[in-house]
Amino acid sequence: MRSTSPASSCRPRWLAACAFAALILAAPAPAHDAVARFDDAVARGLPADVVTGEGMLRIDERLRADVTYADNRREPLFHVTWQGEPGVAVRHGDVLRVVLGGPGERRVVVVDDRGVRAATRSTSAHRPLPSNRIDPDPTPALRRSGADGSGAAYTDMYLYVYVEDGLENDETTEGGEWSEGWTDDDLVSTFFAAWIEQATRDHFDGLTVHLYLRRHVPGVTTRFAPTATSLDDWKSRLTYLYPPDDETPRHDAPNRLNLFLVRGYAQLPGYVGRVDRLEGHYGMASVSSHPTVPSHEIGHLLGERHELARAGKDTNGRRCVTTMWPNADSLFCGHFSAENIGAARETEARLGRFGP
């Protein structure tokens, strides 16, 4: 039987063209093909393996979560294993990002038309602002009637994240330090992907998290200097100055949490985070401190407390502390303590906020 390979079927005068064709066929697939194969694998069913030029990506399962970006694209999240290391994969447009590691040493692998590479933003170089206190102890929770304590039927949590105007731009701070701008992809990879996985896999059975990123909302994301009443001022904006009626559910719905991301301090004197109260619905968090600050504030809104944080060991055997630890200059383990997860479950079993 005659070979049908490009080289064997070439006539002498076509050898140069055939050699070029053989080179093209033998060349590794471009990175964007890996994104297409990822989408195909998801469509066929999980778990599945995707081969890239840099290694094997195993898609374990789709998380009960989605992200709606400021451009109104809604994308799913996945639990994956990249070169033997567990992580979270996030799709946005023509790009696939794989988030690996804990908050103190988070790494992001980007797959797009430019290839497979590490993200240019360093997510491990976060230096705390001069005050090492993340936030004050929250105001005690309101004692509201809710579920009967037998366990809530967790279904959907809506987390609306408002991004301060100008946060997308590079700038030099008053202290003379250069501050890099934040894209939506940066925010999701750095602050929210790992938290979403923990919330859906560890905190609550059956919970689906819907994350919305909102930018340039008149009267709501306007930049302002921090004061001793920053959070109350922003909450008033969201509630009275410009009620975003196009958002579902509304900002005051029981199963919705609202977070304002800012550069620099969130509130004076020297706090990088703040919530309206324990088990509340409104919070502020700085992107200029430790990557755990936004998830720390969300933890307070779920009923988690500083005193239930615990020390432990990370994967390298170093002493670390869990996410609700009150000081930002510590090495964080990258997860919540079992005690705080229990507190969040108790809160939602009592309040039953995350219903249909």
mmCIF file of C-alpha atoms in Angstrom:
data_model
loop_
_atom_site.group_PDB
_atom_site.id
_atom_site.type_symbol
_atom_site.label_atom_id
_atom_site.label_comp_id
_atom_site.label_asym_id
_atom_site.label_seq_id
_atom_site.Cartn_x
_atom_site.Cartn_y
_atom_site.Cartn_z
ATOM 1 C CA MET A 1 0.000 0.000 0.000
ATOM 2 C CA ARG A 2 1.314 3.423 -0.958
ATOM 3 C CA SER A 3 1.886 5.964 1.803
ATOM 4 C CA THR A 4 -0.387 8.991 1.731
ATOM 5 C CA SER A 5 1.819 11.202 3.904
ATOM 6 C CA PRO A 6 2.564 14.695 2.518
ATOM 7 C CA ALA A 7 6.255 13.902 1.919
ATOM 8 C CA SER A 8 5.739 10.549 0.137
ATOM 9 C CA SER A 9 3.050 11.897 -2.189
ATOM 10 C CA CYS A 10 5.150 14.855 -3.395
ATOM 11 C CA ARG A 11 6.528 15.116 -6.902
ATOM 12 C CA PRO A 12 10.113 16.402 -7.200
ATOM 13 C CA ARG A 13 9.132 19.896 -8.316
ATOM 14 C CA TRP A 14 6.829 20.242 -5.326
ATOM 15 C CA LEU A 15 9.306 19.098 -2.661
ATOM 16 C CA ALA A 16 9.794 22.574 -1.127
ATOM 17 C CA ALA A 17 6.062 23.193 -0.820
ATOM 18 C CA CYS A 18 5.471 19.722 0.584
ATOM 19 C CA ALA A 19 8.227 20.115 3.120
ATOM 20 C CA PHE A 20 6.603 23.345 4.311
ATOM 21 C CA ALA A 21 3.212 21.612 4.535
ATOM 22 C CA ALA A 22 4.725 18.784 6.560
ATOM 23 C CA LEU A 23 6.301 21.335 8.910
ATOM 24 C CA ILE A 24 2.933 23.019 9.461
ATOM 25 C CA LEU A 25 1.232 19.684 10.173
ATOM 26 C CA ALA A 26 3.930 18.702 12.637
ATOM 27 C CA ALA A 27 3.978 22.054 14.443
ATOM 28 C CA PRO A 28 2.362 22.168 17.906
ATOM 29 C CA ALA A 29 -1.166 23.566 18.039
ATOM 30 C CA PRO A 30 -1.382 27.264 18.965
ATOM 31 C CA ALA A 31 -2.464 28.121 22.483
ATOM 32 C CA HIS A 32 -5.891 29.340 21.462
ATOM 33 C CA ASP A 33 -6.570 25.798 20.217
ATOM 34 C CA ALA A 34 -6.120 24.695 23.832
ATOM 35 C CA VAL A 35 -8.910 27.109 24.808
ATOM 36 C CA ALA A 36 -11.128 25.621 22.104
ATOM 37 C CA ARG A 37 -10.284 22.091 23.281
ATOM 38 C CA PHE A 38 -11.133 23.170 26.824
ATOM 39 C CA ASP A 39 -14.569 24.329 25.671
ATOM 40 C CA ASP A 40 -15.086 21.132 23.654
ATOM 41 C CA ALA A 41 -14.154 18.976 26.645
ATOM 42 C CA VAL A 42 -16.627 20.835 28.857
ATOM 43 C CA ALA A 43 -19.358 20.372 26.249
ATOM 44 C CA ARG A 44 -18.681 16.617 26.012
ATOM 45 C CA GLY A 45 -18.770 16.065 29.760
ATOM 46 C CA LEU A 46 -16.500 16.099 32.794
ATOM 47 C CA PRO A 47 -14.039 15.043 34.038
ATOM 48 C CA ALA A 48 -11.829 15.450 30.981
ATOM 49 C CA ASP A 49 -8.178 16.012 30.065
ATOM 50 C CA VAL A 50 -6.853 18.776 27.799
ATOM 51 C CA VAL A 51 -3.312 18.562 26.430
ATOM 52 C CA THR A 52 -1.439 21.864 26.031
ATOM 53 C CA GLY A 53 2.094 22.631 24.937
ATOM 54 C CA GLU A 54 3.022 23.228 28.588
ATOM 55 C CA GLY A 55 1.426 20.186 30.180
ATOM 56 C CA MET A 56 -1.795 18.400 31.041
ATOM 57 C CA LEU A 57 -4.869 20.229 32.293
ATOM 58 C CA ARG A 58 -7.507 18.029 33.890
ATOM 59 C CA ILE A 59 -10.968 19.569 34.212
ATOM 60 C CA ASP A 60 -12.438 17.900 37.292
ATOM 61 C CA GLU A 61 -15.842 19.541 37.593
ATOM 62 C CA ARG A 62 -17.795 22.704 37.015
ATOM 63 C CA LEU A 63 -18.233 24.765 40.157
ATOM 64 C CA ARG A 64 -21.687 25.925 41.210
ATOM 65 C CA ALA A 65 -20.748 29.488 40.316
ATOM 66 C CA ASP A 66 -20.533 32.034 37.547
ATOM 67 C CA VAL A 67 -19.015 35.478 37.024
ATOM 68 C CA THR A 68 -20.729 38.306 35.175
ATOM 69 C CA TYR A 69 -18.031 40.738 34.129
ATOM 70 C CA ALA A 70 -18.410 44.473 33.647
ATOM 71 C CA ASP A 71 -18.750 43.831 29.898
ATOM 72 C CA ASN A 72 -21.865 41.732 30.752
ATOM 73 C CA ARG A 73 -20.270 38.435 29.735
ATOM 74 C CA ARG A 74 -21.301 35.631 32.064
ATOM 75 C CA GLU A 75 -18.725 32.853 32.425
ATOM 76 C CA PRO A 76 -18.512 29.630 34.481
ATOM 77 C CA LEU A 77 -15.722 28.486 36.817
ATOM 78 C CA PHE A 78 -14.177 25.026 37.064
ATOM 79 C CA HIS A 79 -12.137 23.001 39.519
ATOM 80 C CA VAL A 80 -9.061 21.807 37.611
ATOM 81 C CA THR A 81 -5.681 20.151 38.085
ATOM 82 C CA TRP A 82 -2.768 21.753 36.224
ATOM 83 C CA GLN A 83 0.438 19.727 36.075
ATOM 84 C CA GLY A 84 -0.645 17.873 39.201
ATOM 85 C CA GLU A 85 -1.597 20.993 41.205
ATOM 86 C CA PRO A 86 -5.253 21.783 42.026
ATOM 87 C CA GLY A 87 -6.682 25.129 40.997
ATOM 88 C CA VAL A 88 -9.635 27.057 39.597
ATOM 89 C CA ALA A 89 -10.088 27.744 35.873
ATOM 90 C CA VAL A 90 -11.896 30.912 34.804
ATOM 91 C CA ARG A 91 -13.065 31.617 31.243
ATOM 92 C CA HIS A 92 -13.524 35.154 29.918
ATOM 93 C CA GLY A 93 -13.848 35.871 26.227
ATOM 94 C CA ASP A 94 -11.033 34.110 24.340
ATOM 95 C CA VAL A 95 -8.863 33.675 27.433
ATOM 96 C CA LEU A 96 -8.548 30.866 29.961
ATOM 97 C CA ARG A 97 -6.960 31.568 33.347
ATOM 98 C CA VAL A 98 -5.922 28.914 35.847
ATOM 99 C CA VAL A 99 -5.537 30.170 39.425
ATOM 100 C CA LEU A 100 -3.128 28.141 41.568
ATOM 101 C CA GLY A 101 -1.757 28.387 45.098
ATOM 102 C CA GLY A 102 -2.907 30.120 48.255
ATOM 103 C CA PRO A 103 -3.479 33.854 48.794
ATOM 104 C CA GLY A 104 0.112 34.535 49.833
ATOM 105 C CA GLU A 105 1.667 32.774 46.836
ATOM 106 C CA ARG A 106 -1.083 32.806 44.227
ATOM 107 C CA ARG A 107 -0.027 32.125 40.649
ATOM 108 C CA VAL A 108 -2.051 32.523 37.480
ATOM 109 C CA VAL A 109 -1.480 30.652 34.221
ATOM 110 C CA VAL A 110 -2.940 32.400 31.163
ATOM 111 C CA VAL A 111 -3.841 30.598 27.931
ATOM 112 C CA ASP A 112 -4.703 32.787 24.924
ATOM 113 C CA ASP A 113 -3.482 33.734 21.431
ATOM 114 C CA ARG A 114 -0.112 34.776 22.863
ATOM 115 C CA GLY A 115 0.608 31.336 24.276
ATOM 116 C CA VAL A 116 0.644 29.632 27.660
ATOM 117 C CA ARG A 117 2.369 31.845 30.198
ATOM 118 C CA ALA A 118 2.400 33.083 33.751
ATOM 119 C CA ALA A 119 0.342 36.214 34.371
ATOM 120 C CA THR A 120 2.444 39.364 34.396
ATOM 121 C CA ARG A 121 0.825 40.668 37.590
ATOM 122 C CA SER A 122 2.600 39.442 40.714
ATOM 123 C CA THR A 123 -0.096 38.473 43.185
ATOM 124 C CA SER A 124 2.405 37.585 45.916
ATOM 125 C CA ALA A 125 4.048 41.021 46.212
ATOM 126 C CA HIS A 126 1.288 42.612 48.273
ATOM 127 C CA ARG A 127 2.700 44.682 51.102
ATOM 128 C CA PRO A 128 0.355 45.705 53.894
ATOM 129 C CA LEU A 129 -0.381 49.397 54.291
ATOM 130 C CA PRO A 130 1.231 51.012 57.360
ATOM 131 C CA SER A 131 -1.490 49.743 59.684
ATOM 132 C CA ASN A 132 -1.412 45.952 59.982
ATOM 133 C CA ARG A 133 -4.982 45.746 61.274
ATOM 134 C CA ILE A 134 -7.402 44.557 58.600
ATOM 135 C CA ASP A 135 -10.582 45.896 60.203
ATOM 136 C CA PRO A 136 -12.212 46.578 63.582
ATOM 137 C CA ASP A 137 -14.364 43.933 65.197
ATOM 138 C CA PRO A 138 -17.739 44.187 63.426
ATOM 139 C CA THR A 139 -20.813 45.547 65.083
ATOM 140 C CA PRO A 140 -22.750 42.608 66.566
ATOM 141 C CA ALA A 141 -25.303 40.978 64.314
ATOM 142 C CA LEU A 142 -28.946 41.862 64.510
ATOM 143 C CA ARG A 143 -30.997 39.098 66.074
ATOM 144 C CA ARG A 144 -33.439 38.394 63.294
ATOM 145 C CA SER A 145 -35.923 35.594 63.029
ATOM 146 C CA GLY A 146 -35.208 33.116 60.274
ATOM 147 C CA ALA A 147 -35.057 29.415 59.715
ATOM 148 C CA ASP A 148 -35.969 27.057 62.522
ATOM 149 C CA GLY A 149 -32.365 25.928 63.005
ATOM 150 C CA SER A 150 -32.860 22.587 61.277
ATOM 151 C CA GLY A 151 -30.774 23.725 58.302
ATOM 152 C CA ALA A 152 -31.343 26.146 55.450
ATOM 153 C CA ALA A 153 -31.923 25.077 51.862
ATOM 154 C CA TYR A 154 -28.965 26.902 50.354
ATOM 155 C CA THR A 155 -29.498 27.784 46.728
ATOM 156 C CA ASP A 156 -28.232 31.129 45.374
ATOM 157 C CA MET A 157 -25.927 33.824 46.771
ATOM 158 C CA TYR A 158 -25.549 37.036 44.777
ATOM 159 C CA LEU A 159 -22.303 38.924 45.383
ATOM 160 C CA TYR A 160 -22.189 42.345 43.722
ATOM 161 C CA VAL A 161 -18.697 43.828 43.645
ATOM 162 C CA TYR A 162 -18.502 47.521 42.788
ATOM 163 C CA VAL A 163 -15.102 48.705 41.532
ATOM 164 C CA GLU A 164 -13.957 52.197 42.417
ATOM 165 C CA ASP A 165 -13.621 54.488 39.400
ATOM 166 C CA GLY A 166 -10.023 54.678 38.196
ATOM 167 C CA LEU A 167 -8.995 51.345 39.677
ATOM 168 C CA GLU A 168 -8.346 50.099 36.150
ATOM 169 C CA ASN A 169 -5.605 52.715 35.681
ATOM 170 C CA ASP A 170 -1.972 52.687 36.785
ATOM 171 C CA GLU A 171 -1.106 55.475 39.180
ATOM 172 C CA THR A 172 1.520 56.720 41.609
ATOM 173 C CA THR A 173 0.399 56.868 45.221
ATOM 174 C CA GLU A 174 0.940 59.833 47.548
ATOM 175 C CA GLY A 175 3.909 57.971 49.024
ATOM 176 C CA GLY A 176 5.552 57.807 45.601
ATOM 177 C CA GLU A 177 4.900 54.104 44.981
ATOM 178 C CA TRP A 178 3.626 52.941 41.602
ATOM 179 C CA SER A 179 0.296 51.114 41.732
ATOM 180 C CA GLU A 180 -0.730 48.863 38.855
ATOM 181 C CA GLY A 181 -4.260 49.028 37.458
ATOM 182 C CA TRP A 182 -6.748 46.220 37.920
ATOM 183 C CA THR A 183 -8.677 44.535 35.113
ATOM 184 C CA ASP A 184 -11.734 42.381 35.795
ATOM 185 C CA ASP A 185 -9.616 39.285 35.129
ATOM 186 C CA ASP A 186 -7.054 40.454 37.702
ATOM 187 C CA LEU A 187 -9.750 40.996 40.330
ATOM 188 C CA VAL A 188 -11.389 37.606 39.824
ATOM 189 C CA SER A 189 -8.076 35.724 39.767
ATOM 190 C CA THR A 190 -6.541 37.499 42.748
ATOM 191 C CA PHE A 191 -9.444 37.971 45.139
ATOM 192 C CA PHE A 192 -12.469 35.839 44.288
ATOM 193 C CA ALA A 193 -11.760 32.581 42.405
ATOM 194 C CA ALA A 194 -10.369 30.679 45.395
ATOM 195 C CA TRP A 195 -13.031 32.107 47.730
ATOM 196 C CA ILE A 196 -15.837 31.004 45.380
ATOM 197 C CA GLU A 197 -14.444 27.486 45.305
ATOM 198 C CA GLN A 198 -14.284 27.341 49.106
ATOM 199 C CA ALA A 199 -17.805 28.748 49.509
ATOM 200 C CA THR A 200 -19.357 26.229 47.131
ATOM 201 C CA ARG A 201 -17.267 23.205 48.144
ATOM 202 C CA ASP A 202 -16.637 23.717 51.874
ATOM 203 C CA HIS A 203 -19.015 26.269 53.379
ATOM 204 C CA PHE A 204 -22.461 25.302 52.169
ATOM 205 C CA ASP A 205 -23.977 22.234 50.527
ATOM 206 C CA GLY A 206 -25.838 23.114 47.332
ATOM 207 C CA LEU A 207 -24.931 26.816 47.281
ATOM 208 C CA THR A 208 -24.519 28.542 43.916
ATOM 209 C CA VAL A 209 -22.531 31.803 43.885
ATOM 210 C CA HIS A 210 -23.247 34.496 41.298
ATOM 211 C CA LEU A 211 -20.496 37.127 41.214
ATOM 212 C CA TYR A 212 -21.220 40.423 39.438
ATOM 213 C CA LEU A 213 -18.509 43.007 38.721
ATOM 214 C CA ARG A 214 -19.877 46.542 38.300
ATOM 215 C CA ARG A 215 -17.846 49.507 37.068
ATOM 216 C CA HIS A 216 -18.668 53.163 36.385
ATOM 217 C CA VAL A 217 -22.039 53.169 38.107
ATOM 218 C CA PRO A 218 -22.936 56.864 38.534
ATOM 219 C CA GLY A 219 -22.996 57.890 42.168
ATOM 220 C CA VAL A 220 -21.993 54.428 43.403
ATOM 221 C CA THR A 221 -18.427 53.768 42.190
ATOM 222 C CA THR A 222 -17.305 57.410 42.279
ATOM 223 C CA ARG A 223 -13.895 57.721 43.884
ATOM 224 C CA PHE A 224 -13.611 59.442 47.239
ATOM 225 C CA ALA A 225 -11.053 59.907 49.998
ATOM 226 C CA PRO A 226 -11.398 57.591 53.020
ATOM 227 C CA THR A 227 -12.945 58.975 56.200
ATOM 228 C CA ALA A 228 -14.088 57.592 59.526
ATOM 229 C CA THR A 229 -17.528 57.026 57.978
ATOM 230 C CA SER A 230 -16.517 55.695 54.538
ATOM 231 C CA LEU A 231 -18.709 52.619 54.594
ATOM 232 C CA ASP A 232 -21.804 54.456 55.827
ATOM 233 C CA ASP A 233 -21.281 57.085 53.121
ATOM 234 C CA TRP A 234 -21.000 54.454 50.383
ATOM 235 C CA LYS A 235 -23.965 52.489 51.700
ATOM 236 C CA SER A 236 -26.035 55.692 51.534
ATOM 237 C CA ARG A 237 -24.964 56.174 47.920
ATOM 238 C CA LEU A 238 -25.999 52.654 46.999
ATOM 239 C CA THR A 239 -29.270 52.900 48.880
ATOM 240 C CA TYR A 240 -30.485 56.442 48.238
ATOM 241 C CA LEU A 241 -28.505 58.343 45.610
ATOM 242 C CA TYR A 242 -28.679 55.858 42.779
ATOM 243 C CA PRO A 243 -30.718 52.722 43.450
ATOM 244 C CA PRO A 244 -29.578 50.384 40.630
ATOM 245 C CA ASP A 245 -33.029 49.155 39.660
ATOM 246 C CA ASP A 246 -31.630 47.152 36.744
ATOM 247 C CA GLU A 247 -29.881 44.755 39.113
ATOM 248 C CA THR A 248 -31.516 41.521 40.243
ATOM 249 C CA PRO A 249 -31.987 40.931 43.092
ATOM 250 C CA ARG A 250 -31.991 44.438 44.573
ATOM 251 C CA HIS A 251 -29.159 45.563 46.846
ATOM 252 C CA ASP A 252 -31.242 44.973 49.991
ATOM 253 C CA ALA A 253 -32.430 41.457 49.081
ATOM 254 C CA PRO A 254 -31.772 38.842 51.804
ATOM 255 C CA ASN A 255 -29.584 36.669 49.541
ATOM 256 C CA ARG A 256 -27.410 39.487 48.194
ATOM 257 C CA LEU A 257 -24.078 40.821 49.514
ATOM 258 C CA ASN A 258 -22.498 44.106 48.339
ATOM 259 C CA LEU A 259 -18.768 44.891 48.368
ATOM 260 C CA PHE A 260 -16.943 48.067 47.293
ATOM 261 C CA LEU A 261 -13.319 47.599 46.136
ATOM 262 C CA VAL A 262 -11.062 50.618 46.628
ATOM 263 C CA ARG A 263 -7.409 51.562 46.342
ATOM 264 C CA GLY A 264 -5.629 52.531 49.564
ATOM 265 C CA TYR A 265 -7.419 52.600 52.896
ATOM 266 C CA ALA A 266 -11.078 51.657 53.057
ATOM 267 C CA GLN A 267 -11.842 53.617 56.220
ATOM 268 C CA LEU A 268 -9.932 55.709 58.752
ATOM 269 C CA PRO A 269 -8.111 55.321 61.001
ATOM 270 C CA GLY A 270 -5.989 52.940 58.921
ATOM 271 C CA TYR A 271 -8.363 50.060 58.096
ATOM 272 C CA VAL A 272 -8.212 48.170 54.796
ATOM 273 C CA GLY A 273 -11.641 46.600 55.255
ATOM 274 C CA ARG A 274 -14.994 47.238 56.895
ATOM 275 C CA VAL A 275 -18.509 45.746 57.078
ATOM 276 C CA ASP A 276 -21.752 47.307 58.230
ATOM 277 C CA ARG A 277 -22.210 44.572 60.831
ATOM 278 C CA LEU A 278 -21.652 40.895 61.440
ATOM 279 C CA GLU A 279 -24.112 38.979 59.222
ATOM 280 C CA GLY A 280 -24.747 42.195 57.308
ATOM 281 C CA HIS A 281 -24.990 42.970 53.591
ATOM 282 C CA TYR A 282 -22.469 45.759 52.891
ATOM 283 C CA GLY A 283 -18.686 45.915 53.017
ATOM 284 C CA MET A 284 -15.564 47.664 51.715
ATOM 285 C CA ALA A 285 -12.157 46.150 50.947
ATOM 286 C CA SER A 286 -8.850 47.518 49.725
ATOM 287 C CA VAL A 287 -6.913 46.021 46.808
ATOM 288 C CA SER A 288 -3.738 47.622 48.162
ATOM 289 C CA SER A 289 -3.173 45.194 51.008
ATOM 290 C CA HIS A 290 -3.263 41.416 51.345
ATOM 291 C CA PRO A 291 -5.224 39.325 48.765
ATOM 292 C CA THR A 292 -7.349 37.839 51.569
ATOM 293 C CA VAL A 293 -8.926 41.184 52.541
ATOM 294 C CA PRO A 294 -12.040 40.935 50.288
ATOM 295 C CA SER A 295 -12.743 37.328 51.334
ATOM 296 C CA HIS A 296 -12.111 38.338 54.961
ATOM 297 C CA GLU A 297 -14.858 40.966 54.737
ATOM 298 C CA ILE A 298 -17.218 38.542 52.982
ATOM 299 C CA GLY A 299 -16.528 36.155 55.849
ATOM 300 C CA HIS A 300 -17.808 38.748 58.333
ATOM 301 C CA LEU A 301 -20.975 39.176 56.260
ATOM 302 C CA LEU A 302 -21.468 35.411 56.583
ATOM 303 C CA GLY A 303 -21.097 35.559 60.369
ATOM 304 C CA GLU A 304 -17.410 34.605 60.674
ATOM 305 C CA ARG A 305 -15.318 36.219 63.411
ATOM 306 C CA HIS A 306 -11.718 37.081 64.244
ATOM 307 C CA GLU A 307 -11.692 35.023 67.409
ATOM 308 C CA LEU A 308 -12.507 31.835 65.470
ATOM 309 C CA ALA A 309 -9.471 32.141 63.182
ATOM 310 C CA ARG A 310 -6.784 29.533 63.813
ATOM 311 C CA ALA A 311 -3.092 28.980 63.136
ATOM 312 C CA GLY A 312 -1.957 26.040 61.051
ATOM 313 C CA LYS A 313 0.667 24.877 58.541
ATOM 314 C CA ASP A 314 0.762 25.526 54.823
ATOM 315 C CA THR A 315 1.817 22.989 52.193
ATOM 316 C CA ASN A 316 5.482 23.884 52.833
ATOM 317 C CA GLY A 317 5.161 23.283 56.568
ATOM 318 C CA ARG A 318 5.324 26.978 57.489
ATOM 319 C CA ARG A 319 3.141 28.437 60.215
ATOM 320 C CA CYS A 320 0.193 30.282 58.727
ATOM 321 C CA VAL A 321 -3.151 31.667 59.845
ATOM 322 C CA THR A 322 -6.665 31.263 58.461
ATOM 323 C CA THR A 323 -8.515 33.940 56.486
ATOM 324 C CA MET A 324 -10.351 35.629 59.372
ATOM 325 C CA TRP A 325 -7.093 36.425 61.222
ATOM 326 C CA PRO A 326 -7.252 40.154 62.068
ATOM 327 C CA ASN A 327 -3.727 41.189 61.052
ATOM 328 C CA ALA A 328 -2.632 41.653 57.427
ATOM 329 C CA ASP A 329 1.116 41.184 57.985
ATOM 330 C CA SER A 330 0.794 37.437 58.634
ATOM 331 C CA LEU A 331 1.315 34.482 56.321
ATOM 332 C CA PHE A 332 -2.160 33.242 55.432
ATOM 333 C CA CYS A 333 -2.955 29.551 54.890
ATOM 334 C CA GLY A 334 -5.427 30.307 52.113
ATOM 335 C CA HIS A 335 -8.557 28.880 53.711
ATOM 336 C CA PHE A 336 -11.075 29.451 56.502
ATOM 337 C CA SER A 337 -10.887 27.644 59.825
ATOM 338 C CA ALA A 338 -13.303 24.809 60.507
ATOM 339 C CA GLU A 339 -14.659 26.873 63.409
ATOM 340 C CA ASN A 340 -15.515 29.821 61.145
ATOM 341 C CA ILE A 341 -17.043 27.571 58.508
ATOM 342 C CA GLY A 342 -19.214 26.162 61.273
ATOM 343 C CA ALA A 343 -20.185 29.694 62.343
ATOM 344 C CA ALA A 344 -21.228 30.566 58.783
ATOM 345 C CA ARG A 345 -23.314 27.415 58.510
ATOM 346 C CA GLU A 346 -25.010 28.168 61.828
ATOM 347 C CA THR A 347 -25.753 31.707 60.705
ATOM 348 C CA GLU A 348 -27.389 30.642 57.462
ATOM 349 C CA ALA A 349 -29.279 27.786 59.093
ATOM 350 C CA ARG A 350 -30.763 30.384 61.444
ATOM 351 C CA LEU A 351 -31.374 33.175 58.917
ATOM 352 C CA GLY A 352 -31.993 31.157 55.761
ATOM 353 C CA ARG A 353 -30.855 34.054 53.571
ATOM 354 C CA PHE A 354 -29.693 32.159 50.509
ATOM 355 C CA GLY A 355 -33.005 30.898 49.274
ATOM 356 C CA PRO A 356 -34.547 30.921 45.805
#
